[in-house]
Amino acid sequence: MKHRNHLALIGSGPSAIYLLKHLLDEVDLLKHHLAEISIFEKSHITGIGMPYSPRTTDRYNIANISSEELPELPDSFADWLRAQDAGVLEDVGLANVEIQKDAIYSRLALGKYLNAQYRTLLARLADHGILVHEHPGCEIIDVADAPAAKKVTVTTADGAAAAFDQVIIATGHLWSESDKPAQGLYASPWPISKLLPKDGDKHNFAIGTLGASLSAFDVIASLAHRHGDFVESENGRLSFQPHPGTDDFKLYMHASQGLLPHLQFGVEDLSRLIYRHVDRATLLGLVDDSGYLRLDTYFDQVCRPALVTAFIKDELPLTAASVADPSFSLRDFVEKMVDKHDYEDAFLGMRYEMWGSEESVLGHKPIHWKETIDDLIYTLNFHVELMPAEDHFKLKSLVMPFLMNVIAAMPIESGHKLLALYDAGKIAMISGKVSIADEPAEDGSTTITVTEDEQETVLSYRMFIDCSGQKPLELEDYPFPRLVKDGTARRARAHFENAASAEALTSDQQANLFQAEGETVYHIGGIDIDGTYRLIGRDGSPNPRIHDIAFPHTSGVRPYSYGLQSCSDTGAILVKTWVEEIRSGEAVQADPADVTRIYERV
């Protein structure tokens, strides 16, 4: 009888859930090759994931995706909510709420839904003869590859070890544990319960956040609801009424450019596609004679015509004309669109933009240019290994900050709460680059220095929270040291098209240079994978037994992999690769021309 594999899945959050979904889609073929799946989850709660877990988030934290935008699972989010009893809906803040497919609900509600879908997927896989073993509260502390035996061994925190045919690392978000609660300094907002006052207490003092991200607003919403009430007037305007004893409670958001996120916007196409504005053959045809896809070429040949069309649809002919001008560069585009969103007072700017956001979302009127730029960079995300190091700098420093401000859009409900806090004098924005002192101030608080226009301002906070987002995990911090020691994992890198470019880097950039096979290369962050998420080892070869789909590990190679759509597409790529290999009897090659054939089927 043909050997059927035993797969180990490390992590059970959204990436794992969507992987299971795509396995089920191909189960008629895969059941003959896959016998068992063992799922290891560090948390005692399986099938939810950190952003949606009741151990991490709060009932006041809003997701930023609606039911109709979610990638397909056995049941839609809206249908599942409608089928729940009053107790479940009360738990997630949806009692007596009319469920709509285009509405956005709490992270806790989304977590319960994902868990229910996870349970359904496990049951259906079992119905097809694939046994699933769950191991909640079981942390994997090491992984070791045994190429000769064609096995991979995983080791648990209690010292137990087991061998598998394949291992998929899907550990999701990994937040620093370097909090300093004695001085009120927190390296991340999670779990958000650590930031909340004890029952009966108040934070009657100033609180700072590093970043004006959606995570920062999660902090703001959770704290605001403990220090006051949001009240809607007869004319529909929201106000914030502080509780007694909170006169000095105030929130300060620190953002380098002093910008708030764009507000939620309507879209024409609810799902991203890897190839929407360009086909695979055309994109690969843009690779130059040196073997590189240049960012400026991609902007000129793919982005420019798509954006011109989008701006015309949005009835912005002057902007369309600017973008159509061949001399109008990618940098020009970013700076022009940032300027349109740059206000002397960010909150008044948000109020000004609110009517357009409500018209777009509630009136189902897409903002085509935002949707288009999201699609364009999503396409690029799956091809950045074709870019030279010179363009990785531009992508990281220019494009990504802009995209995360535009596309990580704040839900309208959250925007109204932010404006209510502003009207109540309970929130402010401070622009400038922030550096945090290593040692606490004399009074035990956290000291920060804000630098803007060469002017420095020193501030102190009894509570200061880093909300700047997930950083790429570096090789020395990779949670499976044996893979590093044995050379099974290596640092992600990009090669220079022109070796002289390395000499022109800033000192900070040069810190990421290293030598590989006699060549100076640039470390782009995280660990190296190929286009099907196989670990690439020290020898440059992809590992056929170990895949890593944890975005904090792979964000150097896949820098725009955000949200549940990316979780779904990543799972689809893995599964479709296996299907291709089973049918052809040959391994999919790491070469982009071969790998991207898989992408066409996603």
Coordinates of C-alpha atoms in Angstrom, one line a residue, residues 25-597:
D25 CA -11.1 21.4 -1.4
E26 CA -8.7 18.9 -2.9
V27 CA -9.5 16.0 -0.5
D28 CA -10.6 13.6 -3.2
L29 CA -7.0 13.5 -4.4
L30 CA -5.2 14.2 -1.2
K31 CA -6.9 11.6 0.9
H32 CA -4.9 9.0 -0.9
H33 CA -1.6 10.7 0.0
L34 CA -2.4 12.2 3.4
A35 CA -3.3 10.0 6.4
E36 CA -3.1 12.2 9.4
I37 CA -2.7 15.8 10.6
S38 CA -1.3 16.7 14.0
I39 CA -2.1 20.3 15.1
F40 CA 0.1 21.8 17.8
E41 CA -1.2 25.0 19.4
K42 CA 0.7 26.9 22.1
S43 CA -2.6 28.4 23.4
H44 CA -5.1 26.2 25.2
I45 CA -7.7 27.6 22.7
T46 CA -7.3 26.1 19.2
G47 CA -8.7 27.4 15.9
I48 CA -8.9 31.1 16.5
G49 CA -5.6 32.9 16.3
M50 CA -4.1 35.7 18.4
P51 CA -5.9 38.7 16.8
Y52 CA -9.3 37.2 17.6
S53 CA -8.8 35.4 20.8
P54 CA -10.6 36.3 24.0
R55 CA -7.3 35.9 25.8
T56 CA -5.8 38.7 23.6
T57 CA -8.4 41.1 22.4
D58 CA -11.4 42.9 23.9
R59 CA -15.1 43.2 23.1
Y60 CA -14.5 46.8 22.0
N61 CA -11.9 45.9 19.4
I62 CA -13.4 46.0 15.9
A63 CA -12.3 43.8 13.0
N64 CA -11.6 45.6 9.7
I65 CA -13.2 43.1 7.4
S66 CA -16.9 42.3 6.6
S67 CA -18.6 39.0 6.0
E68 CA -18.7 39.5 2.2
E69 CA -15.0 40.3 2.1
L70 CA -13.9 37.2 3.9
P71 CA -12.4 34.4 1.9
E72 CA -14.7 31.4 1.6
L73 CA -15.1 29.0 4.5
P74 CA -17.9 26.4 4.9
D75 CA -20.3 29.0 6.2
S76 CA -20.3 32.8 5.7
F77 CA -19.7 35.0 8.7
A78 CA -23.1 36.6 8.4
D79 CA -25.0 33.3 8.0
W80 CA -23.2 31.9 11.0
L81 CA -24.0 34.9 13.2
R82 CA -27.7 34.7 12.2
A83 CA -27.8 31.1 13.3
Q84 CA -26.4 31.9 16.8
D85 CA -28.5 32.1 20.0
A86 CA -28.9 35.2 22.0
G87 CA -26.3 34.3 24.5
V88 CA -23.5 34.0 21.9
L89 CA -24.5 37.3 20.3
E90 CA -24.6 39.0 23.7
D91 CA -21.1 37.7 24.5
V92 CA -19.7 39.4 21.3
G93 CA -21.7 42.7 21.7
L94 CA -24.3 41.9 19.0
A95 CA -27.5 41.4 21.0
N96 CA -30.5 42.8 19.1
V97 CA -28.4 43.7 16.1
E98 CA -29.6 43.0 12.6
I99 CA -26.8 41.1 11.0
Q100 CA -25.6 42.3 7.6
K101 CA -23.1 40.9 5.2
D102 CA -21.4 44.2 4.5
A103 CA -21.1 45.2 8.2
I104 CA -18.0 45.0 10.4
Y105 CA -18.2 43.4 13.8
S106 CA -15.9 42.7 16.7
R107 CA -12.8 40.7 16.7
L108 CA -14.3 38.4 19.3
A109 CA -17.2 37.7 17.0
L110 CA -14.9 36.9 14.1
G111 CA -12.8 34.7 16.4
K112 CA -15.9 32.6 17.5
Y113 CA -16.8 32.3 13.8
L114 CA -13.3 31.2 12.8
N115 CA -13.3 28.6 15.6
A116 CA -16.7 27.2 14.4
Q117 CA -15.4 26.9 10.8
Y118 CA -12.2 25.2 12.1
R119 CA -14.3 22.6 13.9
T120 CA -16.4 22.0 10.7
L121 CA -13.2 21.6 8.6
L122 CA -11.7 19.1 11.0
A123 CA -14.9 17.1 11.0
R124 CA -15.2 17.0 7.2
L125 CA -11.5 16.0 6.8
A126 CA -12.2 13.1 9.3
D127 CA -15.3 12.1 7.2
H128 CA -12.9 11.7 4.3
G129 CA -10.5 9.4 6.2
I130 CA -7.9 12.0 7.2
L131 CA -7.4 11.7 11.0
V132 CA -6.8 15.0 12.8
H133 CA -5.1 15.1 16.2
E134 CA -5.3 18.3 18.2
H135 CA -2.6 19.2 20.8
P136 CA -3.8 22.4 22.6
G137 CA -1.5 24.0 25.2
C138 CA 1.4 22.3 23.5
E139 CA 4.3 24.6 22.5
I140 CA 6.8 23.4 19.9
I141 CA 10.3 24.6 20.9
D142 CA 12.3 23.0 18.2
V143 CA 12.2 21.4 14.8
A144 CA 14.9 19.3 13.2
D145 CA 15.1 18.0 9.6
A146 CA 16.5 14.5 8.8
P147 CA 17.0 14.5 5.0
A148 CA 18.3 10.9 4.9
A149 CA 15.2 9.6 6.6
K150 CA 12.9 12.1 4.8
K151 CA 11.4 13.0 8.2
V152 CA 11.1 16.1 10.4
T153 CA 11.1 15.9 14.2
V154 CA 9.3 18.4 16.4
T155 CA 10.1 18.8 20.1
T156 CA 7.5 20.0 22.6
A157 CA 8.2 22.2 25.7
D158 CA 7.9 19.1 27.9
G159 CA 10.6 17.3 26.0
A160 CA 8.5 15.0 23.9
A161 CA 9.5 14.4 20.3
A162 CA 7.7 13.0 17.3
A163 CA 8.6 12.6 13.6
F164 CA 6.5 13.6 10.6
D165 CA 6.7 13.5 6.9
Q166 CA 6.0 17.2 6.5
V167 CA 5.8 20.2 8.8
I168 CA 4.1 23.5 8.2
I169 CA 5.0 26.4 10.5
A170 CA 1.9 28.6 11.0
T171 CA 2.6 30.2 14.3
G172 CA 1.2 33.7 13.3
H173 CA 1.9 36.8 15.3
L174 CA 4.8 36.8 17.8
W175 CA 4.9 39.8 20.1
S176 CA 7.8 40.8 22.2
E177 CA 7.7 39.9 25.9
S178 CA 10.0 42.8 26.9
D179 CA 7.3 44.8 28.7
K180 CA 8.4 46.9 31.6
P181 CA 5.2 47.3 33.6
A182 CA 6.9 48.9 36.5
Q183 CA 7.5 52.0 34.4
G184 CA 4.4 51.5 32.3
L185 CA 6.3 50.7 29.1
Y186 CA 4.7 48.0 26.9
A187 CA 6.4 46.5 23.8
S188 CA 3.0 45.6 22.3
P189 CA -0.6 46.1 23.1
W190 CA -1.3 42.4 23.5
P191 CA -2.9 40.9 25.5
I192 CA -4.9 44.1 25.8
S193 CA -6.1 43.2 29.3
K194 CA -2.6 44.1 30.7
L195 CA -3.3 47.8 29.8
L196 CA -6.7 48.0 31.5
P197 CA -7.4 49.5 34.9
K198 CA -8.4 47.1 37.7
D199 CA -12.0 47.0 38.6
G200 CA -12.9 50.3 40.2
D201 CA -9.7 52.0 39.2
K202 CA -9.0 54.6 36.6
H203 CA -6.0 55.7 34.5
N204 CA -6.3 59.3 35.5
F205 CA -3.2 60.4 33.6
A206 CA -1.8 60.8 30.1
I207 CA -1.2 57.7 28.0
G208 CA 1.0 57.6 24.9
T209 CA 0.9 55.2 21.9
L210 CA 3.8 54.8 19.5
G211 CA 2.0 54.7 16.1
A212 CA -1.5 55.8 14.9
S213 CA -2.3 52.3 13.6
L214 CA -5.5 50.3 13.9
S215 CA -3.7 48.5 16.8
A216 CA -3.3 51.9 18.5
F217 CA -7.1 52.4 18.1
D218 CA -7.7 49.0 19.7
V219 CA -5.9 50.4 22.7
I220 CA -7.8 53.7 22.5
A221 CA -11.2 52.0 22.2
S222 CA -10.6 49.6 25.1
L223 CA -9.3 52.4 27.4
A224 CA -11.9 54.9 26.4
H225 CA -14.8 52.6 27.2
R226 CA -13.4 52.1 30.7
H227 CA -13.1 55.9 31.3
G228 CA -16.4 57.2 29.7
D229 CA -19.4 56.5 27.6
F230 CA -20.0 57.0 23.9
V231 CA -23.5 58.5 23.5
E232 CA -25.4 59.0 20.2
S233 CA -27.6 62.1 20.0
E234 CA -30.9 62.4 18.2
N235 CA -29.2 63.8 15.1
G236 CA -26.9 60.8 15.0
R237 CA -23.7 62.5 16.2
L238 CA -21.5 60.5 18.6
S239 CA -20.1 62.2 21.8
F240 CA -17.9 61.0 24.5
Q241 CA -18.9 61.6 28.1
P242 CA -16.0 61.1 30.6
H243 CA -16.6 59.3 33.9
P244 CA -16.1 61.2 37.1
G245 CA -12.5 61.2 38.3
T246 CA -11.0 61.1 34.8
D247 CA -10.1 64.7 34.2
D248 CA -6.5 63.9 33.5
F249 CA -7.1 60.8 31.4
K250 CA -5.9 61.7 27.9
L251 CA -4.5 59.8 25.0
Y252 CA -1.6 60.9 22.8
M253 CA -0.9 59.2 19.5
H254 CA 2.7 59.6 18.3
A255 CA 3.1 59.2 14.5
S256 CA 6.2 60.2 12.5
Q257 CA 4.2 62.2 9.9
G258 CA 1.3 63.0 12.2
L259 CA -1.2 61.1 9.9
L260 CA -4.2 59.1 10.9
P261 CA -5.1 56.0 8.8
H262 CA -7.5 56.6 5.9
L263 CA -11.1 55.6 6.6
Q264 CA -12.8 52.6 5.3
F265 CA -13.8 52.7 1.6
G266 CA -16.0 50.8 -0.7
V267 CA -14.6 48.3 -3.2
E268 CA -15.8 47.0 -6.6
D269 CA -14.1 43.6 -6.3
L270 CA -14.5 42.0 -2.8
S271 CA -11.5 39.7 -3.2
R272 CA -8.0 40.3 -4.3
L273 CA -6.4 38.4 -7.2
I274 CA -2.7 37.8 -7.6
Y275 CA -3.1 38.6 -11.3
R276 CA -5.8 41.2 -11.8
H277 CA -4.2 44.1 -13.6
V278 CA -1.4 42.1 -15.3
D279 CA -1.1 38.5 -16.4
R280 CA 1.8 36.3 -15.4
A281 CA 3.5 36.2 -18.8
T282 CA 3.4 40.0 -19.1
L283 CA 4.8 40.5 -15.6
L284 CA 7.7 38.0 -16.2
G285 CA 8.3 39.7 -19.5
L286 CA 9.3 42.9 -17.6
V287 CA 12.3 41.2 -16.1
D288 CA 15.4 42.9 -17.5
D289 CA 18.5 41.4 -19.0
S290 CA 20.2 41.2 -15.6
G291 CA 17.3 39.0 -14.3
Y292 CA 15.6 41.7 -12.2
L293 CA 12.1 43.2 -12.1
R294 CA 12.7 46.9 -11.4
L295 CA 10.2 48.8 -9.3
D296 CA 10.1 51.8 -11.6
T297 CA 9.4 49.4 -14.6
Y298 CA 6.6 47.8 -12.7
F299 CA 5.1 51.3 -11.9
D300 CA 5.5 52.5 -15.5
Q301 CA 4.2 49.4 -17.3
V302 CA 1.6 48.0 -14.9
C303 CA 0.7 50.5 -12.2
R304 CA 0.5 53.7 -14.3
P305 CA -2.2 52.5 -16.8
A306 CA -4.2 50.8 -14.1
L307 CA -4.1 53.9 -11.8
V308 CA -5.1 56.3 -14.7
T309 CA -8.1 54.2 -15.4
A310 CA -9.0 54.1 -11.7
F311 CA -8.7 57.9 -11.3
I312 CA -10.9 58.4 -14.3
K313 CA -13.5 56.1 -12.7
D314 CA -13.2 58.2 -9.5
E315 CA -13.9 61.4 -11.5
L316 CA -10.5 62.8 -10.7
P317 CA -9.3 63.8 -14.2
L318 CA -6.5 66.1 -13.1
T319 CA -4.9 63.4 -11.0
A320 CA -5.3 60.9 -13.8
A321 CA -3.5 63.4 -16.2
S322 CA -0.7 63.7 -13.7
V323 CA -0.2 60.0 -13.3
A324 CA -0.4 59.5 -17.1
D325 CA 2.6 61.8 -17.6
P326 CA 5.7 59.6 -18.1
S327 CA 7.8 61.9 -16.0
F328 CA 5.5 61.4 -13.0
S329 CA 7.3 58.8 -10.9
L330 CA 6.3 56.4 -8.2
R331 CA 7.7 58.8 -5.6
D332 CA 5.7 61.6 -7.1
F333 CA 2.6 59.5 -6.9
V334 CA 3.1 58.6 -3.2
E335 CA 4.0 62.2 -2.3
K336 CA 0.9 63.6 -4.1
M337 CA -1.5 61.2 -2.5
V338 CA 0.1 61.7 1.0
D339 CA -0.3 65.5 0.5
K340 CA -4.0 65.1 -0.1
H341 CA -4.3 63.3 3.2
D342 CA -2.0 65.6 5.2
Y343 CA -3.9 68.1 7.3
E344 CA -2.7 70.6 9.9
D345 CA -5.0 68.9 12.3
A346 CA -5.3 65.2 11.5
F347 CA -8.7 64.8 13.4
L348 CA -10.3 67.7 11.5
G349 CA -9.0 66.1 8.3
M350 CA -10.6 62.8 9.3
R351 CA -13.9 64.7 9.9
Y352 CA -13.6 66.2 6.4
E353 CA -13.0 62.8 4.9
M354 CA -15.7 61.1 6.8
W355 CA -18.5 62.2 4.4
G356 CA -16.7 60.7 1.5
S357 CA -16.0 57.5 3.3
E358 CA -19.7 57.1 4.3
E359 CA -20.8 57.9 0.8
S360 CA -18.4 55.2 -0.5
V361 CA -19.2 52.5 2.0
L362 CA -22.9 53.1 2.7
G363 CA -23.6 54.1 -0.9
H364 CA -21.6 51.2 -2.3
K365 CA -19.5 53.6 -4.3
P366 CA -16.0 52.2 -4.7
I367 CA -12.9 54.4 -4.4
H368 CA -11.1 52.8 -7.4
W369 CA -7.6 54.2 -6.9
K370 CA -7.3 52.8 -3.4
E371 CA -8.6 49.4 -4.4
T372 CA -6.3 49.4 -7.5
I373 CA -3.1 50.3 -5.6
D374 CA -3.9 47.6 -3.1
D375 CA -4.3 45.1 -5.9
L376 CA -1.1 46.2 -7.6
I377 CA 1.1 45.9 -4.6
Y378 CA -0.5 42.6 -3.7
T379 CA 0.6 41.3 -7.1
L380 CA 4.1 42.6 -6.5
N381 CA 4.1 41.0 -3.1
F382 CA 4.3 37.5 -4.8
H383 CA 7.2 38.5 -7.0
V384 CA 9.5 40.6 -4.8
E385 CA 12.3 38.0 -5.1
L386 CA 12.7 39.2 -8.6
M387 CA 13.6 42.7 -7.3
P388 CA 17.2 43.8 -6.7
A389 CA 18.2 45.1 -3.3
E390 CA 18.1 48.7 -4.6
D391 CA 14.4 48.5 -5.0
H392 CA 13.7 46.7 -1.7
F393 CA 14.9 50.0 0.0
K394 CA 12.4 52.0 -1.9
L395 CA 9.6 49.5 -1.3
K396 CA 10.3 49.4 2.4
S397 CA 10.9 53.1 3.0
L398 CA 8.5 54.7 0.5
V399 CA 5.7 52.4 -0.6
M400 CA 4.9 50.2 2.4
P401 CA 4.4 53.1 4.9
F402 CA 2.1 54.7 2.4
L403 CA 0.2 51.5 1.7
M404 CA -0.3 50.7 5.4
N405 CA -1.8 54.1 5.9
V406 CA -4.2 53.9 2.9
I407 CA -5.2 50.3 2.9
A408 CA -5.2 49.4 6.6
A409 CA -8.4 51.6 6.6
M410 CA -10.1 52.5 9.8
P411 CA -13.8 51.3 10.0
I412 CA -16.3 54.2 10.0
E413 CA -17.6 53.3 13.5
S414 CA -14.0 53.6 14.8
G415 CA -13.5 56.9 13.1
H416 CA -16.6 58.3 14.8
K417 CA -15.4 57.2 18.2
L418 CA -12.0 58.8 17.5
L419 CA -13.7 62.1 16.6
A420 CA -15.9 61.9 19.7
L421 CA -12.8 61.6 21.9
Y422 CA -11.2 64.5 20.0
D423 CA -14.3 66.7 20.6
A424 CA -14.1 65.8 24.3
G425 CA -10.5 66.9 24.5
K426 CA -9.4 63.4 25.3
I427 CA -7.1 62.6 22.4
A428 CA -4.3 64.4 20.5
M429 CA -1.7 63.7 17.8
I430 CA 2.0 64.4 18.1
S431 CA 4.1 64.1 15.0
G432 CA 7.8 63.3 14.9
K433 CA 10.2 60.5 15.2
V434 CA 10.2 58.9 18.7
S435 CA 13.1 57.4 20.6
I436 CA 12.5 55.7 23.9
A437 CA 14.9 56.0 26.8
D438 CA 16.4 52.8 28.0
E439 CA 16.1 53.7 31.7
P440 CA 13.0 55.0 33.5
A441 CA 12.8 58.6 34.7
E442 CA 13.3 59.5 38.3
D443 CA 9.6 59.2 39.0
G444 CA 9.6 55.7 37.4
S445 CA 7.8 56.8 34.2
T446 CA 8.9 56.3 30.6
T447 CA 10.8 59.1 28.9
I448 CA 10.6 59.6 25.1
T449 CA 12.3 62.1 22.8
V450 CA 10.3 63.4 19.8
T451 CA 12.4 64.8 17.0
E452 CA 10.8 66.9 14.2
D453 CA 12.5 69.5 12.0
E454 CA 15.7 69.0 14.0
Q455 CA 13.8 70.1 17.1
E456 CA 13.8 67.7 20.1
T457 CA 11.0 67.5 22.7
V458 CA 11.3 65.3 25.8
L459 CA 8.1 63.9 27.2
S460 CA 7.3 61.3 29.9
Y461 CA 4.3 58.9 30.3
R462 CA 3.1 56.7 33.1
M463 CA 1.9 54.4 30.4
F464 CA 3.4 54.2 26.9
I465 CA 2.5 51.4 24.4
D466 CA 4.3 50.4 21.2
C467 CA 1.6 50.0 18.6
S468 CA 3.9 50.2 15.6
G469 CA 3.1 46.7 14.5
Q470 CA 4.7 43.3 14.0
K471 CA 8.4 43.5 13.1
P472 CA 10.1 40.8 11.0
L473 CA 11.5 38.1 13.1
E474 CA 15.2 37.7 12.6
L475 CA 17.2 34.5 12.2
E476 CA 18.8 34.7 15.7
D477 CA 15.2 34.9 17.2
Y478 CA 13.8 32.1 15.0
P479 CA 11.9 29.9 17.5
F480 CA 13.4 26.6 16.2
P481 CA 17.1 26.9 16.9
R482 CA 18.0 23.5 15.4
L483 CA 16.9 24.7 11.9
V484 CA 19.3 27.6 12.2
K485 CA 22.2 25.6 13.6
D486 CA 21.9 22.9 10.9
G487 CA 21.6 25.5 8.1
T488 CA 18.0 24.4 7.2
A489 CA 16.9 28.0 7.6
R490 CA 18.8 31.2 6.5
R491 CA 18.3 34.9 6.4
A492 CA 16.2 36.3 3.6
R493 CA 18.3 38.4 1.2
A494 CA 18.3 40.4 -2.0
H495 CA 21.1 40.8 -4.5
F496 CA 22.3 44.1 -5.9
E497 CA 22.0 44.8 -9.6
N498 CA 24.9 47.2 -9.2
A499 CA 27.5 46.3 -6.6
A500 CA 28.4 50.0 -6.1
S501 CA 24.9 50.6 -4.8
A502 CA 25.9 49.0 -1.5
E503 CA 28.5 51.7 -0.9
A504 CA 25.9 54.5 -1.1
L505 CA 23.7 53.2 1.6
T506 CA 23.1 54.9 4.9
S507 CA 24.8 53.5 8.0
D508 CA 21.5 52.0 9.1
Q509 CA 21.0 50.3 5.8
Q510 CA 24.6 49.1 5.7
A511 CA 24.0 47.3 9.0
N512 CA 21.9 44.8 7.0
L513 CA 24.6 43.9 4.5
F514 CA 26.4 40.6 4.8
Q515 CA 28.6 38.3 2.6
A516 CA 27.1 35.3 0.9
E517 CA 29.2 33.2 -1.4
G518 CA 31.7 36.0 -1.9
E519 CA 29.0 38.6 -2.7
T520 CA 27.6 41.5 -0.7
V521 CA 23.9 41.0 -0.3
Y522 CA 21.2 42.9 1.6
H523 CA 19.1 41.3 4.4
I524 CA 15.5 42.2 3.7
G525 CA 14.2 40.8 7.0
G526 CA 13.0 37.5 8.3
I527 CA 13.9 34.0 7.0
D528 CA 14.2 32.9 3.4
I529 CA 11.5 31.0 1.6
D530 CA 10.8 30.2 -2.0
G531 CA 7.6 31.0 -3.9
T532 CA 5.8 27.9 -2.4
Y533 CA 6.9 28.8 1.2
R534 CA 9.5 26.1 1.4
L535 CA 12.3 27.0 3.8
I536 CA 15.5 27.8 1.9
G537 CA 18.6 26.5 3.6
R538 CA 22.2 27.6 3.8
D539 CA 23.0 25.8 0.5
G540 CA 20.3 27.8 -1.3
S541 CA 18.0 24.8 -1.9
P542 CA 14.3 24.7 -0.9
N543 CA 13.4 22.1 1.7
P544 CA 10.6 19.7 0.5
R545 CA 9.5 18.8 4.0
I546 CA 9.3 22.1 5.8
H547 CA 7.1 25.1 4.9
D548 CA 6.8 28.4 6.8
I549 CA 3.7 30.4 6.3
A550 CA 4.0 32.6 9.5
F551 CA 4.0 36.1 8.1
P552 CA 6.3 37.5 10.9
H553 CA 8.9 35.0 9.7
T554 CA 8.5 35.6 6.0
S555 CA 7.7 39.3 5.7
G556 CA 11.0 40.1 4.0
V557 CA 10.1 37.9 1.1
R558 CA 6.4 38.5 1.2
P559 CA 6.2 42.1 2.6
Y560 CA 2.5 42.8 1.7
S561 CA 0.9 39.6 3.1
Y562 CA -1.6 41.2 5.4
G563 CA -5.1 40.0 6.4
L564 CA -7.3 36.9 5.9
Q565 CA -7.1 37.1 2.1
S566 CA -3.4 36.5 2.3
C567 CA -3.9 33.6 4.7
S568 CA -6.2 32.0 2.2
D569 CA -4.0 32.6 -0.8
T570 CA -1.0 31.3 1.0
G571 CA -2.8 28.1 1.9
A572 CA -4.0 27.7 -1.6
I573 CA -0.5 28.0 -3.0
L574 CA 0.8 25.3 -0.7
V575 CA -2.1 22.9 -1.5
K576 CA -2.1 23.5 -5.2
T577 CA 1.7 22.9 -5.3
W578 CA 1.2 19.5 -3.7
V579 CA -1.6 18.7 -6.1
E580 CA 0.7 19.7 -9.0
E581 CA 3.5 17.5 -7.7
I582 CA 1.3 14.5 -7.1
R583 CA -0.2 14.7 -10.6
S584 CA 3.2 15.4 -12.4
G585 CA 5.3 13.2 -10.2
E586 CA 7.9 16.0 -10.0
A587 CA 8.7 18.7 -7.5
V588 CA 7.7 22.2 -8.5
Q589 CA 10.9 24.1 -9.1
A590 CA 11.9 27.2 -7.1
D591 CA 12.4 29.3 -10.3
P592 CA 9.7 32.0 -10.5
A593 CA 8.7 31.0 -14.0
D594 CA 7.7 27.6 -12.6
V595 CA 6.3 28.7 -9.3
T596 CA 4.1 31.4 -10.7
R597 CA 2.2 28.8 -12.8

